[in-house]
Tab-separated table of C-alpha atoms in Angstrom:
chain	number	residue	atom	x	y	z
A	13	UNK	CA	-4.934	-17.222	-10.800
A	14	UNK	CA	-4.835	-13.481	-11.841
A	15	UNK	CA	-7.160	-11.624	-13.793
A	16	UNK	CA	-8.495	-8.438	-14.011
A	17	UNK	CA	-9.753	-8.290	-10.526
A	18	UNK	CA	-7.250	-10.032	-8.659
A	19	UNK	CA	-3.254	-10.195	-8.403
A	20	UNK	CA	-0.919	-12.729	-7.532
A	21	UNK	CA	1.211	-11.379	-4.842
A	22	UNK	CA	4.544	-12.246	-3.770
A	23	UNK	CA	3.507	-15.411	-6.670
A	24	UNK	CA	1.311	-17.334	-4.365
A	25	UNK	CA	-1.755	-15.047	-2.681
A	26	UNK	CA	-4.373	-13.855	-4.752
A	27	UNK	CA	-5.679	-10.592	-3.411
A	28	UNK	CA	-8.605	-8.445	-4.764
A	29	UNK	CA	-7.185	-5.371	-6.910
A	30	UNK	CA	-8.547	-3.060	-5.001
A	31	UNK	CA	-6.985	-2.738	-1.527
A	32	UNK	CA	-7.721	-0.761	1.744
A	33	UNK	CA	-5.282	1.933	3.353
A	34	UNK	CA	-6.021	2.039	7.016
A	35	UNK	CA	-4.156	4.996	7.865
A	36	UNK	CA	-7.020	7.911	8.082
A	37	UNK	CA	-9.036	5.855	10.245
A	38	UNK	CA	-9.391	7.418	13.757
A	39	UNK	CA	-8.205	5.001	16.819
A	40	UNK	CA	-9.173	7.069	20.156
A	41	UNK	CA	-12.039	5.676	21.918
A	42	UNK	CA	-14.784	7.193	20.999
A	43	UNK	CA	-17.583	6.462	18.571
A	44	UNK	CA	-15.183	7.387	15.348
A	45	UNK	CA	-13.264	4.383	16.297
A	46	UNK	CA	-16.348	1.948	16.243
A	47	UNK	CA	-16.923	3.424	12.760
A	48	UNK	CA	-13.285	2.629	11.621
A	49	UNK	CA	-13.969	-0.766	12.852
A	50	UNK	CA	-17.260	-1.044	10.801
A	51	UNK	CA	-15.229	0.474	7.981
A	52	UNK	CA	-12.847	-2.440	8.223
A	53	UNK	CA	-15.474	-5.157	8.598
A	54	UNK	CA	-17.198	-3.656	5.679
A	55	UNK	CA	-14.033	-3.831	3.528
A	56	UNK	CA	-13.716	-7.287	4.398
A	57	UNK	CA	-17.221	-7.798	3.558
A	58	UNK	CA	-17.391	-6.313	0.140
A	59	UNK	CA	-14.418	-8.389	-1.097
A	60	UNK	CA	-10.977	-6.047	-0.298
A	61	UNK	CA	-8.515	-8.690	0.208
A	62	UNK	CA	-5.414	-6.369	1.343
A	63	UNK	CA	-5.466	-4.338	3.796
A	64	UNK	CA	-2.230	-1.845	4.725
A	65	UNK	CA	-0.899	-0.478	7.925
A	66	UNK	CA	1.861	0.483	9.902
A	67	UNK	CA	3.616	1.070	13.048
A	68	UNK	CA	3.795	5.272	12.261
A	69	UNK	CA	0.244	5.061	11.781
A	70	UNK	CA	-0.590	6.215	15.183
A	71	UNK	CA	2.750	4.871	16.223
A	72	UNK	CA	1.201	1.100	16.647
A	73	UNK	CA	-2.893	2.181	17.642
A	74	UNK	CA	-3.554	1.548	13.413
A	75	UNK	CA	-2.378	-2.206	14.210
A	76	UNK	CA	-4.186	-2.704	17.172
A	77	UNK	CA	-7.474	-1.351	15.693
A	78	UNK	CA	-6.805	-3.607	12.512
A	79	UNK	CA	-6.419	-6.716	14.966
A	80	UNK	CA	-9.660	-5.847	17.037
A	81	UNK	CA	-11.616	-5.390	13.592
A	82	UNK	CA	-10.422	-8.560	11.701
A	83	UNK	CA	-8.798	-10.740	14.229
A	84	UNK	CA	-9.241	-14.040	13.770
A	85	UNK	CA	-8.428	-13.064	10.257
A	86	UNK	CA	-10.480	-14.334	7.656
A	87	UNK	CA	-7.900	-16.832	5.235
A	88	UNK	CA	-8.158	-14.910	2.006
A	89	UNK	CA	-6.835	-11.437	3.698
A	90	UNK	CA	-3.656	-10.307	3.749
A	91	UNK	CA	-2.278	-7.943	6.507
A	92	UNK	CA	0.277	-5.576	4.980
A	93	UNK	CA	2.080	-3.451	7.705
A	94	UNK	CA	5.063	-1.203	7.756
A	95	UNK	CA	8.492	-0.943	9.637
A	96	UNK	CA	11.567	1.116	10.050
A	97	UNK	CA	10.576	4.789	11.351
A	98	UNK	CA	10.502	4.913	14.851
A	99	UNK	CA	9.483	7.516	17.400
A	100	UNK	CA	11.821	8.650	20.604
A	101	UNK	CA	10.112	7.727	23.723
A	102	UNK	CA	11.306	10.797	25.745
A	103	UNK	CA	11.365	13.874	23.129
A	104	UNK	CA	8.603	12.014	20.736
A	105	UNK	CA	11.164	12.630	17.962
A	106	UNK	CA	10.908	10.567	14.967
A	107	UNK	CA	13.155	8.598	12.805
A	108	UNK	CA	14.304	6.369	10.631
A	109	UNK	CA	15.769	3.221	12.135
A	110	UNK	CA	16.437	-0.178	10.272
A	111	UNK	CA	19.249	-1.520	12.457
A	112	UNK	CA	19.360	-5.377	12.421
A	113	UNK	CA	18.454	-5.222	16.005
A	114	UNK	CA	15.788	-2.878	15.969
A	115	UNK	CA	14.206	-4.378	13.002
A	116	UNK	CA	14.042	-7.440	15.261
A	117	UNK	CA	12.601	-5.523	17.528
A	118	UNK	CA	9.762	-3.712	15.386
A	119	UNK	CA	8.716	-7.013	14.232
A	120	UNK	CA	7.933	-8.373	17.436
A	121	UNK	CA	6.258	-5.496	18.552
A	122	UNK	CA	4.595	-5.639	15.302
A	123	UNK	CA	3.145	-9.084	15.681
A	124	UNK	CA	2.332	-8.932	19.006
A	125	UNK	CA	-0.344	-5.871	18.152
A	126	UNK	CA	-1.901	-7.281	15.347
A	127	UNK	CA	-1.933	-10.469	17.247
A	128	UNK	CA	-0.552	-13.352	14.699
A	129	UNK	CA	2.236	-15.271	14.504
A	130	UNK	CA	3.224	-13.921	10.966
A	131	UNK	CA	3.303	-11.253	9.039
A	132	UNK	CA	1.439	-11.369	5.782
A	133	UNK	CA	3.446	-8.805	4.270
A	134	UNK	CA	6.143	-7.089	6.011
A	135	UNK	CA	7.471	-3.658	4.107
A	136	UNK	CA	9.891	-1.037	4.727
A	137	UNK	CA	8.575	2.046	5.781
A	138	UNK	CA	11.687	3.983	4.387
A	139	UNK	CA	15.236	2.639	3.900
A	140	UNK	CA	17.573	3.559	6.774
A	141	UNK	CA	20.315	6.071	5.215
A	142	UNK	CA	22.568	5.061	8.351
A	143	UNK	CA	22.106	1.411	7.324
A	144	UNK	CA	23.333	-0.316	4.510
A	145	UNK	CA	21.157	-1.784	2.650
A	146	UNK	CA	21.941	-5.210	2.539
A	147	UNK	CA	21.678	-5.356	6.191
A	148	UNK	CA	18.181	-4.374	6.351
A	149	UNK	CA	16.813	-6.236	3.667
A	150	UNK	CA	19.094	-9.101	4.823
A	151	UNK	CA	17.795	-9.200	8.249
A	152	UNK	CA	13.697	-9.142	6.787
A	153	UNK	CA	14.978	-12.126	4.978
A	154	UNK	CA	16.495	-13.610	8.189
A	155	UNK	CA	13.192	-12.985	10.018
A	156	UNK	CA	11.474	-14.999	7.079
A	157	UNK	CA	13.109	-17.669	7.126
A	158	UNK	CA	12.571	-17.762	10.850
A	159	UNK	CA	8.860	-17.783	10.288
A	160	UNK	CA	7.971	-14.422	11.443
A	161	UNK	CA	7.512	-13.047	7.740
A	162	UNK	CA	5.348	-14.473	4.754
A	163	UNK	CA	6.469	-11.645	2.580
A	164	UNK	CA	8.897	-8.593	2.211
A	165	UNK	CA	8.160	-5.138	0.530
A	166	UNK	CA	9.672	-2.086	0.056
A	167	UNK	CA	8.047	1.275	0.360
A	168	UNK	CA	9.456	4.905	-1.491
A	169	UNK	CA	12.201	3.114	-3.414
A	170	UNK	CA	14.009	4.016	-7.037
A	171	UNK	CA	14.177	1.447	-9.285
A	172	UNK	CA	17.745	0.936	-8.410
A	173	UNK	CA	17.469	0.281	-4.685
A	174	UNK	CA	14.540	-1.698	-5.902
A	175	UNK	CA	17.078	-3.727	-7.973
A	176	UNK	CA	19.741	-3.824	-5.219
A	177	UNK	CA	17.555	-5.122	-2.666
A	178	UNK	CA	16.235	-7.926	-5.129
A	179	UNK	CA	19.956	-9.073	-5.093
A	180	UNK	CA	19.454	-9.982	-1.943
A	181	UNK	CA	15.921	-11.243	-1.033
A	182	UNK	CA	13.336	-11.915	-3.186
A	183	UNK	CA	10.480	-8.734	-2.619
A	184	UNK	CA	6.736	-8.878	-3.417
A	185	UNK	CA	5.692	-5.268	-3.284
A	186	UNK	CA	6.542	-2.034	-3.392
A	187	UNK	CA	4.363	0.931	-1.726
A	188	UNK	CA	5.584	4.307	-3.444
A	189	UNK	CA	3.273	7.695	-4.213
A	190	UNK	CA	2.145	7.682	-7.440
A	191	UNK	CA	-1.619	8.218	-9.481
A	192	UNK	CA	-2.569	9.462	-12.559
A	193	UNK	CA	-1.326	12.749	-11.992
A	194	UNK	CA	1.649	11.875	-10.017
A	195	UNK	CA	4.387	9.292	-11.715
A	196	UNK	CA	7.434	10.320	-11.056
A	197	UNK	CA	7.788	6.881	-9.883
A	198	UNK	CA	6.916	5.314	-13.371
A	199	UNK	CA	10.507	3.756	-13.767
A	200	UNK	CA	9.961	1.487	-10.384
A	201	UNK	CA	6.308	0.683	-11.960
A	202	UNK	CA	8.430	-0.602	-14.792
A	203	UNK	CA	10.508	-2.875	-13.439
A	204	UNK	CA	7.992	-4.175	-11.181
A	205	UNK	CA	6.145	-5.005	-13.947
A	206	UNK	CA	8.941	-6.436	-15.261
A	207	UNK	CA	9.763	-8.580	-12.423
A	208	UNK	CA	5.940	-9.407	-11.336
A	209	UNK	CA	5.927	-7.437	-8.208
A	210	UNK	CA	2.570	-5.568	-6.528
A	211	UNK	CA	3.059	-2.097	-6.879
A	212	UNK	CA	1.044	-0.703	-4.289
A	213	UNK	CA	0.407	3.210	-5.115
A	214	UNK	CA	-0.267	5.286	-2.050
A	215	UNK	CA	-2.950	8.806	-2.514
A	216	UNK	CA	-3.932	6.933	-5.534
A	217	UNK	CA	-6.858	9.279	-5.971
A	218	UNK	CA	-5.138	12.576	-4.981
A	219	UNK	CA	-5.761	15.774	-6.987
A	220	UNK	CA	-9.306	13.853	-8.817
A	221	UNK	CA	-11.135	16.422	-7.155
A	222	UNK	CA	-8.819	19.670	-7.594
A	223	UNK	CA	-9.832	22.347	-9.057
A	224	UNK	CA	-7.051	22.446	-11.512
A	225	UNK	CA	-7.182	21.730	-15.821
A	226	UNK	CA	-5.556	18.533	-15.281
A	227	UNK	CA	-8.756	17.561	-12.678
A	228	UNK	CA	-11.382	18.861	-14.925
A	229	UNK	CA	-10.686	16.086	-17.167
A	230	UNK	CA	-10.869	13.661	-14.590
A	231	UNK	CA	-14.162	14.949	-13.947
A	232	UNK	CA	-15.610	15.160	-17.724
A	233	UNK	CA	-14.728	11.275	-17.954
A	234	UNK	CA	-16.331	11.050	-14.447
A	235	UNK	CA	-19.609	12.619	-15.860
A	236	UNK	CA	-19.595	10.484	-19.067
A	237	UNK	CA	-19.671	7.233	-17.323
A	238	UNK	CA	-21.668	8.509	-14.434
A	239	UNK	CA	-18.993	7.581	-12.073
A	240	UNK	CA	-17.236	9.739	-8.937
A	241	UNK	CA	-13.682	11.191	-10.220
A	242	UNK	CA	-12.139	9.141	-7.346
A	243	UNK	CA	-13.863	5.362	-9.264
A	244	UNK	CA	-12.199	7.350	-12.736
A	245	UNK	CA	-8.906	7.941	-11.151
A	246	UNK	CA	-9.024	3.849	-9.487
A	247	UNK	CA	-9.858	2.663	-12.726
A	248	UNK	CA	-6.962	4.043	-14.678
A	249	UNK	CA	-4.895	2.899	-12.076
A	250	UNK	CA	-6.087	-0.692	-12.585
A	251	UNK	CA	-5.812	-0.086	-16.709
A	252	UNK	CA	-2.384	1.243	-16.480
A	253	UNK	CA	-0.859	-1.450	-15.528
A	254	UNK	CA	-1.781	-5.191	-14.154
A	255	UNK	CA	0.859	-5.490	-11.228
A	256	UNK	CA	-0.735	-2.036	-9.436
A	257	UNK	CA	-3.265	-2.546	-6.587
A	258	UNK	CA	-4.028	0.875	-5.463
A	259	UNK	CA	-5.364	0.932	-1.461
A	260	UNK	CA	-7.111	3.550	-1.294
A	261	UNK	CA	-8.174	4.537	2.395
A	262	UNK	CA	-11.268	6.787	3.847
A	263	UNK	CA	-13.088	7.259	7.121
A	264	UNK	CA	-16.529	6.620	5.807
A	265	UNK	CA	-18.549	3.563	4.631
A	266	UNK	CA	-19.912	5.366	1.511
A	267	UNK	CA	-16.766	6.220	0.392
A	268	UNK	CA	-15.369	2.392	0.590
A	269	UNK	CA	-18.183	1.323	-1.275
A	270	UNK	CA	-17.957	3.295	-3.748
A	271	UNK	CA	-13.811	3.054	-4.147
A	272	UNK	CA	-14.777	-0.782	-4.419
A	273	UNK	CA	-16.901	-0.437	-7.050
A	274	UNK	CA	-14.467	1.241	-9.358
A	275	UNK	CA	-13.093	-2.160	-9.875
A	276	UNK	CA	-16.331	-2.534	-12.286
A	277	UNK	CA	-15.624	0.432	-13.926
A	278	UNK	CA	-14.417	-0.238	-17.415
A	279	UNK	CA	-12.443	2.971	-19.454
A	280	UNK	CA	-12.580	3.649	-23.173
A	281	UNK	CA	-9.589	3.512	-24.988
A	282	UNK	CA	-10.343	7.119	-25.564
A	283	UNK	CA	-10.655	7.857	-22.071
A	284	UNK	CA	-7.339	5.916	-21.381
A	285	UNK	CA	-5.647	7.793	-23.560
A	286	UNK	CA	-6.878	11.568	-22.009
A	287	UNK	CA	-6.249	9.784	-18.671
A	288	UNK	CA	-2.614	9.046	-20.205
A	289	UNK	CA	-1.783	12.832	-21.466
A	290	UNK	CA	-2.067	14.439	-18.318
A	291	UNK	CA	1.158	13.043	-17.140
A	292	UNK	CA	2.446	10.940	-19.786
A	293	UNK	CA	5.917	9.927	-18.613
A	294	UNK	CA	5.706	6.116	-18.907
A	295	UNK	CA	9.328	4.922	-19.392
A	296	UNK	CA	9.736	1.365	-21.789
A	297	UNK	CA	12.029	0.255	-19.794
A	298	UNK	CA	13.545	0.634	-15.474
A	299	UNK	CA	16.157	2.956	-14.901
């Protein structure tokens, strides 16, 4: 059931609103990565239901540390990682790639590091401009019906490749930039909203702390509820719209907590609607 604090995704897994972006975590042996582990337990711990990766997050080290954390996954969390950009093994080059058979490929790779059989939630890094469309998309949809996908998302789309790709399989999320100073992506919000799909803003909290006009607000509403500007910036996020569930992502424990608590953190109307004017560009309808 959805609510306030949790959100349907892909129509049949509830996860918590507030998600967990893995990528900042450190993964070289040392004692930084036993504290990204204890960062991940902890996430787990306090609720976060959704937790992202991806194979350019340390080219495949981000998975691996999210398996050694989690695995054997608990039953109400849902892996999310990323495919599609790929990395030369001789010049160390990178790239986008989204080739039927190297999507194939990525996948494998991709479940045999986070050590499952299937993927939670399988998104596209970046769409392949060498690739039509319907042959990427196509072959994710192949791959679920061959068991080795629960889900399919999209990440850095427009609405219309976001509509074009719905022609051909059905997609739960999208992952594009985009917080409360930041939405140039508001028409793909739109017609996710429209269509019921997560919206999964990456740097959701980027710029709260800037020293800019637009920031100071942030921080005013931040002092008024005695909250950090990174809980005010999460919780207009959350009021903005039902189908977002921001994942925010940080090194320390501290930090998670308190991005987790901003899920209790309830806005004014009044402070919704400063929130609202520092970037007002909400469209009533996709484009």
């Amino acid at each position: 059931m959805e609510s306030r604090d949790t959100f349907l995704l892909g129509g049949d897994f509830p996860v918590a609103r507030i998600g967990f972006g893995a990528m900042q975590l450190p993964t070289a042996p040392t004692d930084a990565r036993t504290t990204s582990v204890a960062v991940l337990r902890r996430a787990v711990a306090l609720g976060v239901t959704l937790i992202d990766t991806a194979h350019l997050y340390g080219w495949g080290s981000n998975e691996e540390l999210v398996a050694e954390a989690l695995r054997p996954y608990p039953e109400d969390v849902l892996v999310a990682t990323k495919v599609g950009v790929v990395r030369d093994p001789v010049s160390g080059d990178w790239g986008y790639d989204a080739r039927p058979e190297s999507l194939r490929s990525q996948v494998d790779e991709a479940l045999r590091r986070l050590g499952t059989e299937r993927l939670g939630l399988l998104q596209l890094h970046r769409l392949d401009p060498q690739t039509p469309l319907v042959d990427q998309v196509g072959t994710l949809g192949d791959l679920r019906r061959e068991g080795k996908i629960a889900r399919i998302g999209l990440s850095e789309v427009t609405a219309d490749e976001l509509d074009a790709a719905r022609q051909v399989v059905e997609i739960a999320s999208v992952q594009n930039r985009y917080n409360v100073f930041d939405r140039a992506y508001e028409p793909v919000l739109a017609a996710c909203e429209g269509a019921g799909i997560a919206f999964l803003p990456w740097r959701p909290v980027a710029g709260a702390m800037a020293d800019t006009p637009a920031s100071a607000v942030v921080v005013e509403i931040a002092t008024e509820l005695g909250a950090s500007p990174a809980q005010v910036a999460l919780a207009w996020l959350l009021a903005h719209s039902p189908v977002i569930v921001p994942i925010p992502g940080t090194k320390q424990i501290s930090h998670l907590e308190g991005n987790v608590r901003a899920g209790d953190l309830v806005l004014t109307n009044a402070h919704v609607s400063r929130l609202d004017a520092l970037n007002d560009t909400r469209s009533p309808a996709p484009s």
